[in-house]
Structure formats: structure tokens, C-alpha cells
Amino acid sequence: MIAWFVRHPVASNLLMALICILGLATVSNIERETFPDTTASTVLVSISNPGASAVDVDEDICTRLEDAISGTDGLEELYCLSIDGRASATAELETGGDIIQFYNDVSSAVSGVDDFPDDAETPSIERGGRTEMIAQIGISGIDGKQGLLEYADELASTLQGVDGVTEATVSGLTDRELRVTFDDEDLRRYGLSSQDVVDAINARSLQQPLGEVETTEKSLVLRYSDVRRSVADFEDLIVLQNQNGGIVRLKDLATARIVDSDENTQSYINGAQAVTIQIMKASEGDSIRIFERVEAILEAERAAWPKPFEITVINNMTEIVEERLSLIVSNIVMGLALVFAVMWMFYTLKEALWISAALPVSFLGGLFLMSALGVTINIFTLIALLLAVGLIMDDSIVIAENIDKWRRRVGGKEAAWRGTQEILPGVLSSFLTTACVFGPLMFIDGDLGQVLKYIPMVLLMTLALSLLEGFLILPHHLSHIGKGAPAEYKDRPAARVLERFKEGVVITTAAALARARYLTVGSVLGALVLSIGLVASGQVKVVGFPEVEGDTIEAKIALTSGIARHRTLANVEQILEGLERVDAQFSPETEGGAPLVERVLVSYGSNSSVNDNGTNTATVTVDLLEAGKRNVSADEVLQVWRAESGTLPDLHQISFAQNEAGPGQ
């Protein structure tokens, strides 16, 4: 077949054109996301029981859930977390199980429990799938918490209508509620109890349908609507009325006011009261395109309102994908340029061009296969493409070099197919060796295996396309070079220099090592033992995923549970003062002297590392200047920030870390 493609130019050119056209036609449609989609393998059960302690929740809810679910078919592991007022159970499906059937079985088991506490709410059951955060939006510059919440709710509803956005969650500021405070003396004066007032509010502040009235001309729907929503409406509500027409209103017995439902939950962006919106997307959808649509709405909102109103993108996760895409493109361009330059030193211009063409042709073919199989562009597939760059060029160079060797004997088309055919077993063996090394990653169980499988999948698809290009397309194009007789062949100057180096250095060194074969073998074995020892002793660290330099860092603190809120405020203030000193230390050395710290988000009553969030917890999230413009790594900033923050009193837990999402998060 190699000889046939060498002799039929239309076939090789048509094959190359087909690969390029298919790749170019599909490359713009491939979805881009931070991490690949993973199949759900857990079912989450959550039950709220307001007012119950963690011990009561464990005894009255978790125990019953465990008894009900433990016999479910396909259950790999079950654990239940009990905290004050809520139980959260996670049922994990065994490898290879049917998640839909497992979900139905768990739902049936939970529905069959009829002895939960009377105050417990209806269980919430859902599959533990992964949704990906696109960005976090901060809104500030609106006076009053109520105005902030109302605007944030309205904007979140608008954003949730964007194609591709599955969820827009408002957080960072507690809901507002109407609180009624009774006066005990006034209650006794009118012979009422607090329950009497509650019953009166429930009876007179409601909205419900009353049925339909049919007339000869039309049908009327009756509805009682007297919901009290404002403070004035509640104060005017009638609590007591006698037969003589005397009435007692709520304002005669109590004080109504709008307050925060949880005063511990507050957020500040650069010192201004703020509310945040977390924008999520499902496993399907292009993250970058979705964020572009979101950003268009945000720009319109910014233009519609004057200062000090501000919408800030706090944590744009799509920047990670764009940075990785830029990295792969720059590596491809750099690789092509270097390969072309080196090839031009040893071969003619046409040879260098056709050898270099193997990379874009193989990549376009690989992207077409990715699109056909539903594989997205993400961090793991980009890693695979980066690995493929060097392997593809190695194969093309080996094939071209062997064809060049045969030209010295036969020249022309015969050299092309003979040289390719001779090297085929070696190149194919190299591909199979790579498949043996990376292929097992496709069969790892668990969440880690679900994301790692994309590395060998994309790598082997791209390399398979490079073999097709190297064996069927490249030989034909190289067959037109060197059509003269073998006697007319002349080495280029760079090739002659390399030949002298091989004869004078490489072969001489190899011969010396062969003569001292025991020393050579012993040195190799010693190096192997040393390498294993470095890993086993912990001198060389082993991690599942290397830490990627990010632009967002955060400090999470948790003081002693139940501590007064002002103590938490004091600790956060101490951390912020340390951050100011860090900013002053590193900002003068950044590109253009730009501030190292771009924005700071402080979230009180929030710490994802603990379960008992309240007056004692807070998280400080810091957006740094992008990595390419600052003179210091995020880890160095964290180290100095921790030192500058000093010793914090009443501390129960603290962590300084980069805010990076990972697989399964």
C-alpha cells in the first residue's frame, strides 16, 4: 500500500485534504471546559431537622438512613454526616453499576422510612453529578442590603436564562426577613399569648384559591389575597376584635421590622458591602462561549448604572482554559518553527516543509476524531496534545531520514517506498510501546480514572493519525525530491558535521563503554537504585496532580465554635493588614508597577473546610495580578502572607492556599 500511495499522487493528496477539511470543519465546534465530564457515581440524601442537635440528628435520622440504604443493590460505600439541624448521606455506587437504577433503589429505600422525627422535612434525593463553575460575580455599590439582594436576584434570574447556564446562585449576603417582637405586658393586658398572635397572623395574612363561580356568560375564579409583605401592612394587621367593634392591631402588641435572617453571613469586595453570584454550567456546553454571553449581559448592566455601582468578575475559571489553549498553540508554533529550522539545516526546503506538515495534519485529524467521539478540549486533552507534539515529529524525522538514506542507492520514488517500508516495523513498535505505557490509564477505576482516561485516548488517536500521515502521505511528497541518480546525491554541510561528530565522538564513546561493560552496567543499575530510593524516601514527592500556578488565593479561618463575631472581625482585619504589607512589598517589582492585589473578597460565615459555619468562620479570597505580569509565584505570596498575618488568637483552623478547581469538584 505504501508503494501504491507513492505512485498515485491523487490518493495521497486527497487523503491529506480530507483530513485537513474534516479537522477545520469541526475544530470550532469542539466544546471547551476546564475538566472533562465524569459519570455520576453517588446519590446524595439530605434531610433537614431544624432545632435538632448533631447527636439527635445522628440517632434519629442517620441511623435510620443507614439501615434503609445499606441493603441496596450495587452499594459500594455509605456514609452519613450529621450536623446541627441537618443530615447528609452519600451512597456510592460500585464500579460498573447502573446509576439510574441505583438512584431509583435509594429513593425507594428512603421513601419507605416512616419513623423520621415529626419536625424533619421531606428528604431531598439527587444524583451527585458534577457541575462546573464558570465564574463568580460580585455586585457592590448599591445602598442597603435589601436593594443589593433584590438586584442580585433579578440579575441571577437573567443570567440563568443564558443558553448553557444551569444555575446562578446568590450568596454572600443573608436573606432579609420580617421579624415580629412581642411585648409581654401588652399581651397580658389583652389576655393573649404569643401563639394567639401567630395564629392571627397565619389566619389573616394569606393567599389561597376559593374556587370558581360559573355564570351564564363567563366563569370567575375566586381567590383570597391578603398577604402582608411590608412592615406597615403587618403593623396594621388585626389581631383581636370584639363584638362591639373594638379591634387590637399588631402594632399595639408588638414591633415589626425587617432584619437579616443570619447576621453572620456577609461579604465585602475591597471593603464595600457586596453580594456574589456563582454561575454554573452542566457537563455539556462550551465554557468560553457561555462566559462570553454572560459577559455581554454584565457589560450592559455596567453601562446602565453609574458609579459607585460595580460588577466584578471575581473568579473566572474560563481563563484557565484560555491559558492552556494559548500554551498548546504557542508550543505547536514553536515546535514547528524549531523543527523546520533544524530540518532545513539537514534537508532541502521542500523536505523541511513536508516533514513539518505532519504536525498540523495529525492534529487536525485528531481534533476531528475528538469531535466525533464527543471528547472536549480540557486540561487533560491539552496535556495529551502537548505530549503528541514531540512524538509526531520524531516519527516524521525518522521516516524522512531513512528515505534520504535510500536515495543514495536508488533515488526517486523507489527510495520513498523502500525507506518507509524498511522503517515501518520500528515506528509501529514505537507507537505500540507508547500505547502500552499510556493505555492502562484508560482502565483505572474511580473518579481519577474517569478523567485520566482522556490522556491516552487523545494521545493515541493523534499518534494513529500521524502514522497514517507518515506512511501514506509523507512518502509521496518526499518521492519528488532527489530525482537524480544516486551518484549525484550530496550531503548538506550540517549533515557532514553531524557525521564527523558521530564517527569521532559517539562511536568512540560507545566503544569505550562496551570495553568497560561491567562498569557501564553497574553504573546504570546504580542510577536505577538511586532513582527508586529518592522516590521511596520521599526526597522526590509523588502527587496525583501537580499544582498549577493560579491567580486566586484564599485564607480560610475558623475560630472556636460559638465565639463572638467581633473576635472573628478582628482576626480578619489582622489578615487583611498582613495582605496590605504583602502588596506593598511586591507591587513595585511587577510589570509596570501594577498592584499585586487586584481585589479582595471577604465572606463572613463561610468556610468550606468546616461544617459549623457561623460567627466563628470567614474566608478571604484574593485575586492577584496575572502570573505573566507579576514577579512572584502564588505560593511565595501565600508564604509571606501567612508570616505577615502573625499569630491569630482563638484559632481553631486556618489554611492559606491557591483557589484552584480540580477533577470532581
JSON list of C-alpha atoms in Angstrom, two decimals, residues 131-248:
[
{"chain": "A", "resi": 131, "resn": "THR", "atom": "CA", "xyz": [-21.41, 20.97, 37.55]},
{"chain": "A", "resi": 132, "resn": "GLU", "atom": "CA", "xyz": [-18.63, 23.28, 36.54]},
{"chain": "A", "resi": 133, "resn": "MET", "atom": "CA", "xyz": [-18.29, 26.81, 37.86]},
{"chain": "A", "resi": 134, "resn": "ILE", "atom": "CA", "xyz": [-17.76, 29.31, 35.05]},
{"chain": "A", "resi": 135, "resn": "ALA", "atom": "CA", "xyz": [-17.22, 32.40, 37.17]},
{"chain": "A", "resi": 136, "resn": "GLN", "atom": "CA", "xyz": [-18.18, 34.15, 40.37]},
{"chain": "A", "resi": 137, "resn": "ILE", "atom": "CA", "xyz": [-19.71, 37.62, 40.02]},
{"chain": "A", "resi": 138, "resn": "GLY", "atom": "CA", "xyz": [-19.50, 40.26, 42.74]},
{"chain": "A", "resi": 139, "resn": "ILE", "atom": "CA", "xyz": [-22.00, 43.14, 42.95]},
{"chain": "A", "resi": 140, "resn": "SER", "atom": "CA", "xyz": [-21.35, 46.21, 45.07]},
{"chain": "A", "resi": 141, "resn": "GLY", "atom": "CA", "xyz": [-22.14, 49.93, 45.16]},
{"chain": "A", "resi": 142, "resn": "ILE", "atom": "CA", "xyz": [-25.89, 49.65, 45.94]},
{"chain": "A", "resi": 143, "resn": "ASP", "atom": "CA", "xyz": [-27.05, 51.25, 49.18]},
{"chain": "A", "resi": 144, "resn": "GLY", "atom": "CA", "xyz": [-28.87, 48.92, 51.53]},
{"chain": "A", "resi": 145, "resn": "LYS", "atom": "CA", "xyz": [-28.82, 45.17, 51.84]},
{"chain": "A", "resi": 146, "resn": "GLN", "atom": "CA", "xyz": [-32.36, 44.82, 50.57]},
{"chain": "A", "resi": 147, "resn": "GLY", "atom": "CA", "xyz": [-31.51, 46.68, 47.36]},
{"chain": "A", "resi": 148, "resn": "LEU", "atom": "CA", "xyz": [-28.40, 44.53, 46.86]},
{"chain": "A", "resi": 149, "resn": "LEU", "atom": "CA", "xyz": [-30.37, 41.31, 47.29]},
{"chain": "A", "resi": 150, "resn": "GLU", "atom": "CA", "xyz": [-33.22, 42.39, 45.04]},
{"chain": "A", "resi": 151, "resn": "TYR", "atom": "CA", "xyz": [-30.87, 43.42, 42.25]},
{"chain": "A", "resi": 152, "resn": "ALA", "atom": "CA", "xyz": [-28.78, 40.27, 42.64]},
{"chain": "A", "resi": 153, "resn": "ASP", "atom": "CA", "xyz": [-31.88, 38.06, 42.48]},
{"chain": "A", "resi": 154, "resn": "GLU", "atom": "CA", "xyz": [-33.05, 39.85, 39.35]},
{"chain": "A", "resi": 155, "resn": "LEU", "atom": "CA", "xyz": [-29.62, 39.59, 37.69]},
{"chain": "A", "resi": 156, "resn": "ALA", "atom": "CA", "xyz": [-29.31, 35.92, 38.68]},
{"chain": "A", "resi": 157, "resn": "SER", "atom": "CA", "xyz": [-32.66, 35.21, 37.01]},
{"chain": "A", "resi": 158, "resn": "THR", "atom": "CA", "xyz": [-31.43, 36.93, 33.85]},
{"chain": "A", "resi": 159, "resn": "LEU", "atom": "CA", "xyz": [-28.15, 35.02, 33.86]},
{"chain": "A", "resi": 160, "resn": "GLN", "atom": "CA", "xyz": [-29.90, 31.71, 34.45]},
{"chain": "A", "resi": 161, "resn": "GLY", "atom": "CA", "xyz": [-31.75, 32.30, 31.20]},
{"chain": "A", "resi": 162, "resn": "VAL", "atom": "CA", "xyz": [-28.46, 32.42, 29.28]},
{"chain": "A", "resi": 163, "resn": "ASP", "atom": "CA", "xyz": [-28.03, 29.43, 26.98]},
{"chain": "A", "resi": 164, "resn": "GLY", "atom": "CA", "xyz": [-25.67, 26.99, 28.71]},
{"chain": "A", "resi": 165, "resn": "VAL", "atom": "CA", "xyz": [-26.02, 28.34, 32.26]},
{"chain": "A", "resi": 166, "resn": "THR", "atom": "CA", "xyz": [-27.69, 25.79, 34.52]},
{"chain": "A", "resi": 167, "resn": "GLU", "atom": "CA", "xyz": [-27.53, 27.62, 37.82]},
{"chain": "A", "resi": 168, "resn": "ALA", "atom": "CA", "xyz": [-26.93, 31.14, 39.09]},
{"chain": "A", "resi": 169, "resn": "THR", "atom": "CA", "xyz": [-26.79, 31.10, 42.89]},
{"chain": "A", "resi": 170, "resn": "VAL", "atom": "CA", "xyz": [-26.89, 34.26, 45.01]},
{"chain": "A", "resi": 171, "resn": "SER", "atom": "CA", "xyz": [-24.76, 34.16, 48.14]},
{"chain": "A", "resi": 172, "resn": "GLY", "atom": "CA", "xyz": [-22.56, 36.31, 50.32]},
{"chain": "A", "resi": 173, "resn": "LEU", "atom": "CA", "xyz": [-25.47, 38.14, 51.92]},
{"chain": "A", "resi": 174, "resn": "THR", "atom": "CA", "xyz": [-28.21, 36.66, 54.06]},
{"chain": "A", "resi": 175, "resn": "ASP", "atom": "CA", "xyz": [-31.88, 36.89, 53.13]},
{"chain": "A", "resi": 176, "resn": "ARG", "atom": "CA", "xyz": [-33.99, 39.57, 54.74]},
{"chain": "A", "resi": 177, "resn": "GLU", "atom": "CA", "xyz": [-36.95, 38.58, 56.89]},
{"chain": "A", "resi": 178, "resn": "LEU", "atom": "CA", "xyz": [-39.70, 40.36, 58.75]},
{"chain": "A", "resi": 179, "resn": "ARG", "atom": "CA", "xyz": [-39.31, 39.83, 62.47]},
{"chain": "A", "resi": 180, "resn": "VAL", "atom": "CA", "xyz": [-42.09, 40.49, 65.00]},
{"chain": "A", "resi": 181, "resn": "THR", "atom": "CA", "xyz": [-41.08, 41.19, 68.64]},
{"chain": "A", "resi": 182, "resn": "PHE", "atom": "CA", "xyz": [-43.86, 40.84, 71.24]},
{"chain": "A", "resi": 183, "resn": "ASP", "atom": "CA", "xyz": [-44.36, 42.98, 74.31]},
{"chain": "A", "resi": 184, "resn": "ASP", "atom": "CA", "xyz": [-45.25, 40.62, 77.20]},
{"chain": "A", "resi": 185, "resn": "GLU", "atom": "CA", "xyz": [-47.04, 43.32, 79.21]},
{"chain": "A", "resi": 186, "resn": "ASP", "atom": "CA", "xyz": [-49.31, 44.23, 76.29]},
{"chain": "A", "resi": 187, "resn": "LEU", "atom": "CA", "xyz": [-50.09, 40.56, 75.65]},
{"chain": "A", "resi": 188, "resn": "ARG", "atom": "CA", "xyz": [-51.18, 40.11, 79.26]},
{"chain": "A", "resi": 189, "resn": "ARG", "atom": "CA", "xyz": [-53.29, 43.28, 79.10]},
{"chain": "A", "resi": 190, "resn": "TYR", "atom": "CA", "xyz": [-55.40, 41.83, 76.28]},
{"chain": "A", "resi": 191, "resn": "GLY", "atom": "CA", "xyz": [-55.33, 38.27, 77.59]},
{"chain": "A", "resi": 192, "resn": "LEU", "atom": "CA", "xyz": [-53.39, 36.92, 74.62]},
{"chain": "A", "resi": 193, "resn": "SER", "atom": "CA", "xyz": [-50.48, 34.54, 74.25]},
{"chain": "A", "resi": 194, "resn": "SER", "atom": "CA", "xyz": [-47.73, 34.63, 71.65]},
{"chain": "A", "resi": 195, "resn": "GLN", "atom": "CA", "xyz": [-49.35, 31.62, 69.93]},
{"chain": "A", "resi": 196, "resn": "ASP", "atom": "CA", "xyz": [-52.62, 33.58, 69.65]},
{"chain": "A", "resi": 197, "resn": "VAL", "atom": "CA", "xyz": [-50.74, 36.29, 67.75]},
{"chain": "A", "resi": 198, "resn": "VAL", "atom": "CA", "xyz": [-49.05, 33.72, 65.49]},
{"chain": "A", "resi": 199, "resn": "ASP", "atom": "CA", "xyz": [-52.43, 32.12, 64.74]},
{"chain": "A", "resi": 200, "resn": "ALA", "atom": "CA", "xyz": [-53.90, 35.53, 63.92]},
{"chain": "A", "resi": 201, "resn": "ILE", "atom": "CA", "xyz": [-51.06, 36.31, 61.52]},
{"chain": "A", "resi": 202, "resn": "ASN", "atom": "CA", "xyz": [-51.46, 32.93, 59.81]},
{"chain": "A", "resi": 203, "resn": "ALA", "atom": "CA", "xyz": [-55.22, 33.40, 59.53]},
{"chain": "A", "resi": 204, "resn": "ARG", "atom": "CA", "xyz": [-55.24, 36.97, 58.25]},
{"chain": "A", "resi": 205, "resn": "SER", "atom": "CA", "xyz": [-52.04, 37.14, 56.16]},
{"chain": "A", "resi": 206, "resn": "LEU", "atom": "CA", "xyz": [-52.56, 34.53, 53.50]},
{"chain": "A", "resi": 207, "resn": "GLN", "atom": "CA", "xyz": [-53.29, 33.92, 49.85]},
{"chain": "A", "resi": 208, "resn": "GLN", "atom": "CA", "xyz": [-55.29, 30.94, 48.63]},
{"chain": "A", "resi": 209, "resn": "PRO", "atom": "CA", "xyz": [-57.81, 29.94, 45.93]},
{"chain": "A", "resi": 210, "resn": "LEU", "atom": "CA", "xyz": [-61.50, 29.83, 46.86]},
{"chain": "A", "resi": 211, "resn": "GLY", "atom": "CA", "xyz": [-62.87, 28.03, 43.79]},
{"chain": "A", "resi": 212, "resn": "GLU", "atom": "CA", "xyz": [-64.79, 29.03, 40.67]},
{"chain": "A", "resi": 213, "resn": "VAL", "atom": "CA", "xyz": [-68.15, 30.67, 40.02]},
{"chain": "A", "resi": 214, "resn": "GLU", "atom": "CA", "xyz": [-69.97, 29.69, 36.84]},
{"chain": "A", "resi": 215, "resn": "THR", "atom": "CA", "xyz": [-72.36, 32.27, 35.32]},
{"chain": "A", "resi": 216, "resn": "THR", "atom": "CA", "xyz": [-74.32, 32.18, 32.11]},
{"chain": "A", "resi": 217, "resn": "GLU", "atom": "CA", "xyz": [-71.82, 34.41, 30.39]},
{"chain": "A", "resi": 218, "resn": "LYS", "atom": "CA", "xyz": [-68.45, 33.54, 31.91]},
{"chain": "A", "resi": 219, "resn": "SER", "atom": "CA", "xyz": [-66.53, 31.69, 34.57]},
{"chain": "A", "resi": 220, "resn": "LEU", "atom": "CA", "xyz": [-64.97, 33.56, 37.51]},
{"chain": "A", "resi": 221, "resn": "VAL", "atom": "CA", "xyz": [-62.02, 32.34, 39.60]},
{"chain": "A", "resi": 222, "resn": "LEU", "atom": "CA", "xyz": [-62.18, 33.43, 43.25]},
{"chain": "A", "resi": 223, "resn": "ARG", "atom": "CA", "xyz": [-59.03, 33.92, 45.27]},
{"chain": "A", "resi": 224, "resn": "TYR", "atom": "CA", "xyz": [-58.45, 35.34, 48.75]},
{"chain": "A", "resi": 225, "resn": "SER", "atom": "CA", "xyz": [-55.39, 37.58, 48.65]},
{"chain": "A", "resi": 226, "resn": "ASP", "atom": "CA", "xyz": [-54.33, 39.46, 51.76]},
{"chain": "A", "resi": 227, "resn": "VAL", "atom": "CA", "xyz": [-50.65, 38.72, 52.09]},
{"chain": "A", "resi": 228, "resn": "ARG", "atom": "CA", "xyz": [-48.84, 41.24, 54.29]},
{"chain": "A", "resi": 229, "resn": "ARG", "atom": "CA", "xyz": [-45.39, 42.00, 52.85]},
{"chain": "A", "resi": 230, "resn": "SER", "atom": "CA", "xyz": [-44.31, 45.34, 54.31]},
{"chain": "A", "resi": 231, "resn": "VAL", "atom": "CA", "xyz": [-43.75, 46.48, 57.90]},
{"chain": "A", "resi": 232, "resn": "ALA", "atom": "CA", "xyz": [-46.70, 48.87, 57.68]},
{"chain": "A", "resi": 233, "resn": "ASP", "atom": "CA", "xyz": [-49.02, 46.12, 56.42]},
{"chain": "A", "resi": 234, "resn": "PHE", "atom": "CA", "xyz": [-48.06, 43.83, 59.27]},
{"chain": "A", "resi": 235, "resn": "GLU", "atom": "CA", "xyz": [-48.43, 46.52, 61.91]},
{"chain": "A", "resi": 236, "resn": "ASP", "atom": "CA", "xyz": [-51.95, 47.22, 60.58]},
{"chain": "A", "resi": 237, "resn": "LEU", "atom": "CA", "xyz": [-52.98, 43.56, 60.81]},
{"chain": "A", "resi": 238, "resn": "ILE", "atom": "CA", "xyz": [-55.95, 42.97, 63.16]},
{"chain": "A", "resi": 239, "resn": "VAL", "atom": "CA", "xyz": [-55.09, 40.52, 65.95]},
{"chain": "A", "resi": 240, "resn": "LEU", "atom": "CA", "xyz": [-58.20, 40.78, 68.15]},
{"chain": "A", "resi": 241, "resn": "GLN", "atom": "CA", "xyz": [-61.74, 42.04, 67.53]},
{"chain": "A", "resi": 242, "resn": "ASN", "atom": "CA", "xyz": [-64.71, 42.04, 69.91]},
{"chain": "A", "resi": 243, "resn": "GLN", "atom": "CA", "xyz": [-68.46, 42.13, 69.28]},
{"chain": "A", "resi": 244, "resn": "ASN", "atom": "CA", "xyz": [-68.65, 45.87, 69.87]},
{"chain": "A", "resi": 245, "resn": "GLY", "atom": "CA", "xyz": [-66.27, 46.60, 67.01]},
{"chain": "A", "resi": 246, "resn": "GLY", "atom": "CA", "xyz": [-63.19, 47.15, 69.13]},
{"chain": "A", "resi": 247, "resn": "ILE", "atom": "CA", "xyz": [-60.00, 45.99, 67.47]},
{"chain": "A", "resi": 248, "resn": "VAL", "atom": "CA", "xyz": [-56.43, 45.39, 68.51]}
]
